[in-house]
XYZ file of C-alpha atoms in Angstrom:
330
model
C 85.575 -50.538 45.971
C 86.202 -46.999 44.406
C 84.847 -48.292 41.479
C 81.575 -49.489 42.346
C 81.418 -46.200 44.294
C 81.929 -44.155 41.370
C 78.920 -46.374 39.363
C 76.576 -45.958 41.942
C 77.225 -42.309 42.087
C 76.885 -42.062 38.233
C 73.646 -44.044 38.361
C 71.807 -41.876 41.020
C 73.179 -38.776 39.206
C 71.271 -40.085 35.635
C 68.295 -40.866 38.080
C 67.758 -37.417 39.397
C 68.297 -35.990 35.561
C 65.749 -38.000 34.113
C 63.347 -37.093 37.178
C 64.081 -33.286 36.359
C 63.641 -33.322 32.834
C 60.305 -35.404 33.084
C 58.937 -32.888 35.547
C 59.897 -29.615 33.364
C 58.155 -31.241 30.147
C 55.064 -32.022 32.656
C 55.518 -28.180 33.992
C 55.575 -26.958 30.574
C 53.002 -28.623 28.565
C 50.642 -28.158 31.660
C 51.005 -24.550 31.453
C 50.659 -24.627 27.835
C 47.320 -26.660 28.437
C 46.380 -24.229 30.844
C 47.038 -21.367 28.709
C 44.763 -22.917 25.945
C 42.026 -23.479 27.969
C 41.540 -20.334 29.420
C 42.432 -18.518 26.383
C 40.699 -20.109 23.826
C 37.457 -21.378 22.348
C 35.344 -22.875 20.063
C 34.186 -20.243 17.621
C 31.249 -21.654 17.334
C 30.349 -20.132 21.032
C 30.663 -17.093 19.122
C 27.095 -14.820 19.311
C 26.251 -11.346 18.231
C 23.138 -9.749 18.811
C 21.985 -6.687 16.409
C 18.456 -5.529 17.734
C 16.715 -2.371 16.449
C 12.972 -0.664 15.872
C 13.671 -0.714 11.942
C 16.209 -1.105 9.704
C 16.069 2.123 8.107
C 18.580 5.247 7.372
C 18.516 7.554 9.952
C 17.563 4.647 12.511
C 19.620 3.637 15.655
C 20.851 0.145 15.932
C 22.450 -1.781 18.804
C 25.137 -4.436 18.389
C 25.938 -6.317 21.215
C 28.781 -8.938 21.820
C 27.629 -12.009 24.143
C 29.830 -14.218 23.341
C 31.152 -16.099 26.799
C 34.949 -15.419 27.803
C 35.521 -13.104 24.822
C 38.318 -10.608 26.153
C 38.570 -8.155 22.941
C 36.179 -7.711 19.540
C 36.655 -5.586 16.774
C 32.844 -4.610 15.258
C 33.090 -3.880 11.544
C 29.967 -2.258 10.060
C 30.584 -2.200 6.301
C 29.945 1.484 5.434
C 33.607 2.384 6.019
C 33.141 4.196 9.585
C 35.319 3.281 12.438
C 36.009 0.271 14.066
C 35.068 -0.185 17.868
C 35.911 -2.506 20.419
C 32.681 -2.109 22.924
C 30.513 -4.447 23.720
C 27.891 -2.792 22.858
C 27.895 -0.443 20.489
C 25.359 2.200 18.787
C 25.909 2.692 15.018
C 23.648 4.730 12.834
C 23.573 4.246 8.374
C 23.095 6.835 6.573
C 22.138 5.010 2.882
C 19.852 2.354 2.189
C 22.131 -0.334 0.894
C 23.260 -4.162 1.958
C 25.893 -3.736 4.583
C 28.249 -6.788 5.734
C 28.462 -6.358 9.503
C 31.731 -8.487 10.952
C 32.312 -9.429 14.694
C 36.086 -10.362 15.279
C 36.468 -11.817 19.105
C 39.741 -12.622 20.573
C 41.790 -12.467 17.331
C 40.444 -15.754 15.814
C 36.778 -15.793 15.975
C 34.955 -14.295 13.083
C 30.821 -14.205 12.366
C 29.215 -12.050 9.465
C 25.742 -11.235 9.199
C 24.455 -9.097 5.912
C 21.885 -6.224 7.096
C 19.669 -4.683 4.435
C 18.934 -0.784 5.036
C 15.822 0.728 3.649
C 15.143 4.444 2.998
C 13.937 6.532 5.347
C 9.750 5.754 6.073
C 8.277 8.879 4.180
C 5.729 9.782 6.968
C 2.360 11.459 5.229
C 0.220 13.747 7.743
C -3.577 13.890 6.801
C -4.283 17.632 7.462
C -1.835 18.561 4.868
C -3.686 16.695 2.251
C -5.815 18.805 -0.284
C -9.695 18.664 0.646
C -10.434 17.583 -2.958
C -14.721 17.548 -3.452
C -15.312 15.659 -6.790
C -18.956 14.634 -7.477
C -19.778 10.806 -7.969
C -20.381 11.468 -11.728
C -20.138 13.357 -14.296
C -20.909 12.828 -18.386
C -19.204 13.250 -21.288
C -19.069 17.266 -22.538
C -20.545 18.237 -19.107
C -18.085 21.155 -17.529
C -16.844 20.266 -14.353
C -15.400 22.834 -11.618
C -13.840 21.913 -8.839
C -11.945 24.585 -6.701
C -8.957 24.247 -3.557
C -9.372 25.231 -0.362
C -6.472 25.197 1.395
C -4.616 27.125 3.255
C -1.432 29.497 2.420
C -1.889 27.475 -1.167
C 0.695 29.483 -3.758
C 0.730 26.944 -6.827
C -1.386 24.605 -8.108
C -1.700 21.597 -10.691
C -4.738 19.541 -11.611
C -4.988 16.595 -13.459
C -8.215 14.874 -14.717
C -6.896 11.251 -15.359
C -7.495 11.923 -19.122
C -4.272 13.524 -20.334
C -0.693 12.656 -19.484
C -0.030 16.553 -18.980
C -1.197 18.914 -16.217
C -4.692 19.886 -17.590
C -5.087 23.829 -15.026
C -2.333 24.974 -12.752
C -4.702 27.627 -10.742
C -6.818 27.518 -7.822
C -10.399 27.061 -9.884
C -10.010 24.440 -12.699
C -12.408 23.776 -14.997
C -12.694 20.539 -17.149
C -14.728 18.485 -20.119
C -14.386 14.940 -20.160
C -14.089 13.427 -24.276
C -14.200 10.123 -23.329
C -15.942 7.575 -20.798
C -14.886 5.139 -17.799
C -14.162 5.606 -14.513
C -11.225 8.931 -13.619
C -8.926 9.165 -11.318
C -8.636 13.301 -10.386
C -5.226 14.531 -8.535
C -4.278 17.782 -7.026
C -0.961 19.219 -6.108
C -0.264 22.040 -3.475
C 2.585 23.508 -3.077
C 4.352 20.966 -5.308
C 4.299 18.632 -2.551
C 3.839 15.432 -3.616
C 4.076 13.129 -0.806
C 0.327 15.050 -0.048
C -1.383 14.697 -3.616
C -5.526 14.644 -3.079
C -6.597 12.022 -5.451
C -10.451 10.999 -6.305
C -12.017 8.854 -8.220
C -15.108 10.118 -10.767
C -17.271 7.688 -12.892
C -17.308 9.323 -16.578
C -20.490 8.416 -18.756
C -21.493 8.360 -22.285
C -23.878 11.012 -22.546
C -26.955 9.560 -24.171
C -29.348 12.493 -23.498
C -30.456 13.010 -27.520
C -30.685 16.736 -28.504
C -34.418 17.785 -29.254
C -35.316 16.244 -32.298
C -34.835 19.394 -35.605
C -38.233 20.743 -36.887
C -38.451 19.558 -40.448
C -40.991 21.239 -42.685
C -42.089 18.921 -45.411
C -42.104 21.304 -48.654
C -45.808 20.927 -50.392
C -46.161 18.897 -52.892
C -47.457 20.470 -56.314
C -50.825 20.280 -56.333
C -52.161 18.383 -59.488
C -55.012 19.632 -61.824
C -58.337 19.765 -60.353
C -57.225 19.904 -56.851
C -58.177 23.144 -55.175
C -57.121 22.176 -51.493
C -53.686 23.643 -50.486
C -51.690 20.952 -49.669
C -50.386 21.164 -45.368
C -46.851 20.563 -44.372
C -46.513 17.523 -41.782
C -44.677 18.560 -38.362
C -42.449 15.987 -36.456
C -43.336 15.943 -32.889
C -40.487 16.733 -30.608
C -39.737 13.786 -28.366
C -39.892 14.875 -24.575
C -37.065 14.752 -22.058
C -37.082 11.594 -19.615
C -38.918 12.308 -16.191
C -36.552 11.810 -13.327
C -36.959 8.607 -11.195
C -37.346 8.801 -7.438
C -34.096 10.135 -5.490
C -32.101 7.535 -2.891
C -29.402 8.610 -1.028
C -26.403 6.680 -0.275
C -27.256 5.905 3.138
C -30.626 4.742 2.655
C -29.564 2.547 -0.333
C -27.247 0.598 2.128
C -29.897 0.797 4.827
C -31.805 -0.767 2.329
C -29.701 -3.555 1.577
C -29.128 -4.484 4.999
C -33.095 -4.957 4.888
C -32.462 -7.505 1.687
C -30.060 -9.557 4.018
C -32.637 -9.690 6.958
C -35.002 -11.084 4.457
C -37.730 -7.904 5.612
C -37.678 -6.782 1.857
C -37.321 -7.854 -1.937
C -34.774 -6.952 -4.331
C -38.179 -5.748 -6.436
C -38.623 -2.769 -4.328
C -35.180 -1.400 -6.144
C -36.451 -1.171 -9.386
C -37.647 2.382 -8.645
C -34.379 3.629 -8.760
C -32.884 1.529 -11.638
C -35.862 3.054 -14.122
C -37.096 -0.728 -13.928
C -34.102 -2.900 -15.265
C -32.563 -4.415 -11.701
C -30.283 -6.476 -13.496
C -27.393 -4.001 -14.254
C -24.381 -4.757 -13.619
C -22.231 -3.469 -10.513
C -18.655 -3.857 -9.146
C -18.627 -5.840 -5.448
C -15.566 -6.029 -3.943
C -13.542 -5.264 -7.199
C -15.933 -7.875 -9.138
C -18.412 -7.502 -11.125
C -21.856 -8.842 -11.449
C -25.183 -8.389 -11.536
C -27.571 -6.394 -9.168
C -30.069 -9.939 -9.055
C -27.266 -11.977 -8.085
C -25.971 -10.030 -5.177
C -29.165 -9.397 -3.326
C -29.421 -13.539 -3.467
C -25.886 -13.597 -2.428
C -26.501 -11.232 0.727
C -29.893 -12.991 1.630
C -30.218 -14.440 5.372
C -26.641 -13.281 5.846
C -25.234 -10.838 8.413
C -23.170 -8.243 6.469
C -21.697 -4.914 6.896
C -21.780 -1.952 4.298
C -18.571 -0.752 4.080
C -18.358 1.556 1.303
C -20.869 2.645 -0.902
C -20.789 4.608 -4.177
C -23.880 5.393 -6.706
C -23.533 6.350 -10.021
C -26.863 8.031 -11.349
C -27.602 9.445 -14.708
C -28.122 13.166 -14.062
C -31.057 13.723 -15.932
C -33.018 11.044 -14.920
C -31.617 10.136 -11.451
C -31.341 6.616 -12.673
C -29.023 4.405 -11.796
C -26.290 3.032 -13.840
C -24.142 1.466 -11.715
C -22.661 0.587 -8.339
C -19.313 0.104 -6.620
C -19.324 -1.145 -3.431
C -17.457 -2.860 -0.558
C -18.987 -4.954 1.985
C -17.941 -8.133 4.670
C -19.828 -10.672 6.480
C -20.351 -10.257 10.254
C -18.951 -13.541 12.372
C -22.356 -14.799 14.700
């Protein structure tokens, strides 16, 4: 009887172990599930938001964390400044560069995004630019003077688009073109560049001939017999061209408009062109001929939007045309 006593006391002792030791591995690897899930994620939840006006030097920019049950970060911006552990956090570059930002959450979690950084937007202001006047045209060997207005001006330098040097550094400049084509004039105050003037002048070939050189014929010796004094023969000096009729600017487009409206003729130009309407002209950066863009414009709705006229100065004529214009939307 002690015997089977002792077994039965043995067997309900191993029982109870077994019970015990299953429940502390349950306990255990519960609280090690529990741990897990309420300490850990998928990175892949990870999200960082970077949000700013432009991404320039000198330029604030906001970083924000929103990942979901993220309990510490560490920002990394790339430019060797401090680390923080905000939220949200306000960082400011100072050089244009590529820049590496890292977000670090909870330890594990890593995301990199690569921000590019562009110099600082050079801002011009329009009253400090030069009030350059240039004249449409000019031709070759003609003096041209142009002279600065503005104000508290202490240094000057012109160029004339023809030289790769400064051609006048004072406040009246004087130049003669050698060669023809369409200039490009610049003016700096101040030596500020950011504010050059810069305008555009059309350059011509001066064809005006110089009056024509008296030539006296010497007399020929009279032969025997011949009592009549022999007269020297005069070339007649060839006369200056007579100036055409004038057109401004503004009527010439007002005129145009007309051509597009179909109320007048691309004939009633050839006043102004000394009679050849066919020239060529620049429309839009292209060229072609005067014929072929009144027949482009005709029984359209268009708009003028810049207009330039180059005229010959002696005869008002003119020589060519550079012009910008778009078609109104019925």
């Amino acid at each position: 009887m002690m015997r089977t006593n002792g077994h039965e006391t043995a067997a309900k002792y191993l029982d109870k172990s077994v019970i015990y030791f299953f429940i502390c591995v349950f306990l255990v690897s519960g609280s090690a599930l529990g741990y897990r899930f309420y300490n850990s994620f998928p990175c892949e939840q990870l999200v960082m938001d970077i949000n700013a006006r432009s991404y320039r030097i000198g330029e604030l920019i906001k970083f924000t964390d929103l990942t979901e049950h993220s309990k510490n970060r560490q920002w990394y911006f790339g430019d060797s400044t401090a680390v923080s552990d905000k939220r949200e956090v306000l960082h400011v570059y100072t050089k244009p560069g590529k820049y590496v930002v890292r977000l670090r959450v909870n330890g594990n979690c890593i995301k990199e995004t690569t921000l590019v950084i562009k110099d600082k937007k050079v801002l011009i202001d329009p009253n400090k630019i030069p009030n350059l006047k240039v004249p449409d045209s000019i031709t070759v060997g003609q003096t041209l003077v142009l002279t600065d207005s503005t104000p508290e001006a202490h240094s000057w330098e012109w160029r004339f688009g023809e030289t790769a040097h400064a051609n006048a550094t004072t406040q009246t400049a004087s130049y003669s073109y050698e060669s023809f084509g369409l200039k490009t004039i610049t003016l700096i105050v101040n030596g500020d560049i950011k504010h050059m003037a810069k305008k555009r002048i059309q350059v011509y070939e001066n064809t005006v001939l110089d009056e024509a050189p008296i030539k006296t014929i010497k007399p020929k010796k009279r032969e025997i017999g011949w009592d009549i004094p022999y007269e020297p023969v005069v070339k007649e000096v060839e006369k200056k061209d007579e100036k055409v009729p004038f057109i401004s600017e503004e009527d010439f487009a007002k005129a145009l408009i007309k051509v597009s409206q179909e109320e007048i003729t691309e004939k009633e130009f050839e006043p102004y062109f000394c009679g050849n309407i066919n020239k060529n002209i620049v429309v839009d950066g292209k060229n072609m001929t005067f014929l072929v863009f009144c027949q482009k414009i005709r029984g359209k709705k268009i708009k003028i939007k810049r207009l330039t006229l180059f005229r010959n100065e002696s005869t008002n004529c003119i020589e060519n045309i550079n012009l910008e214009y778009n078609r109104k939307i019925l």
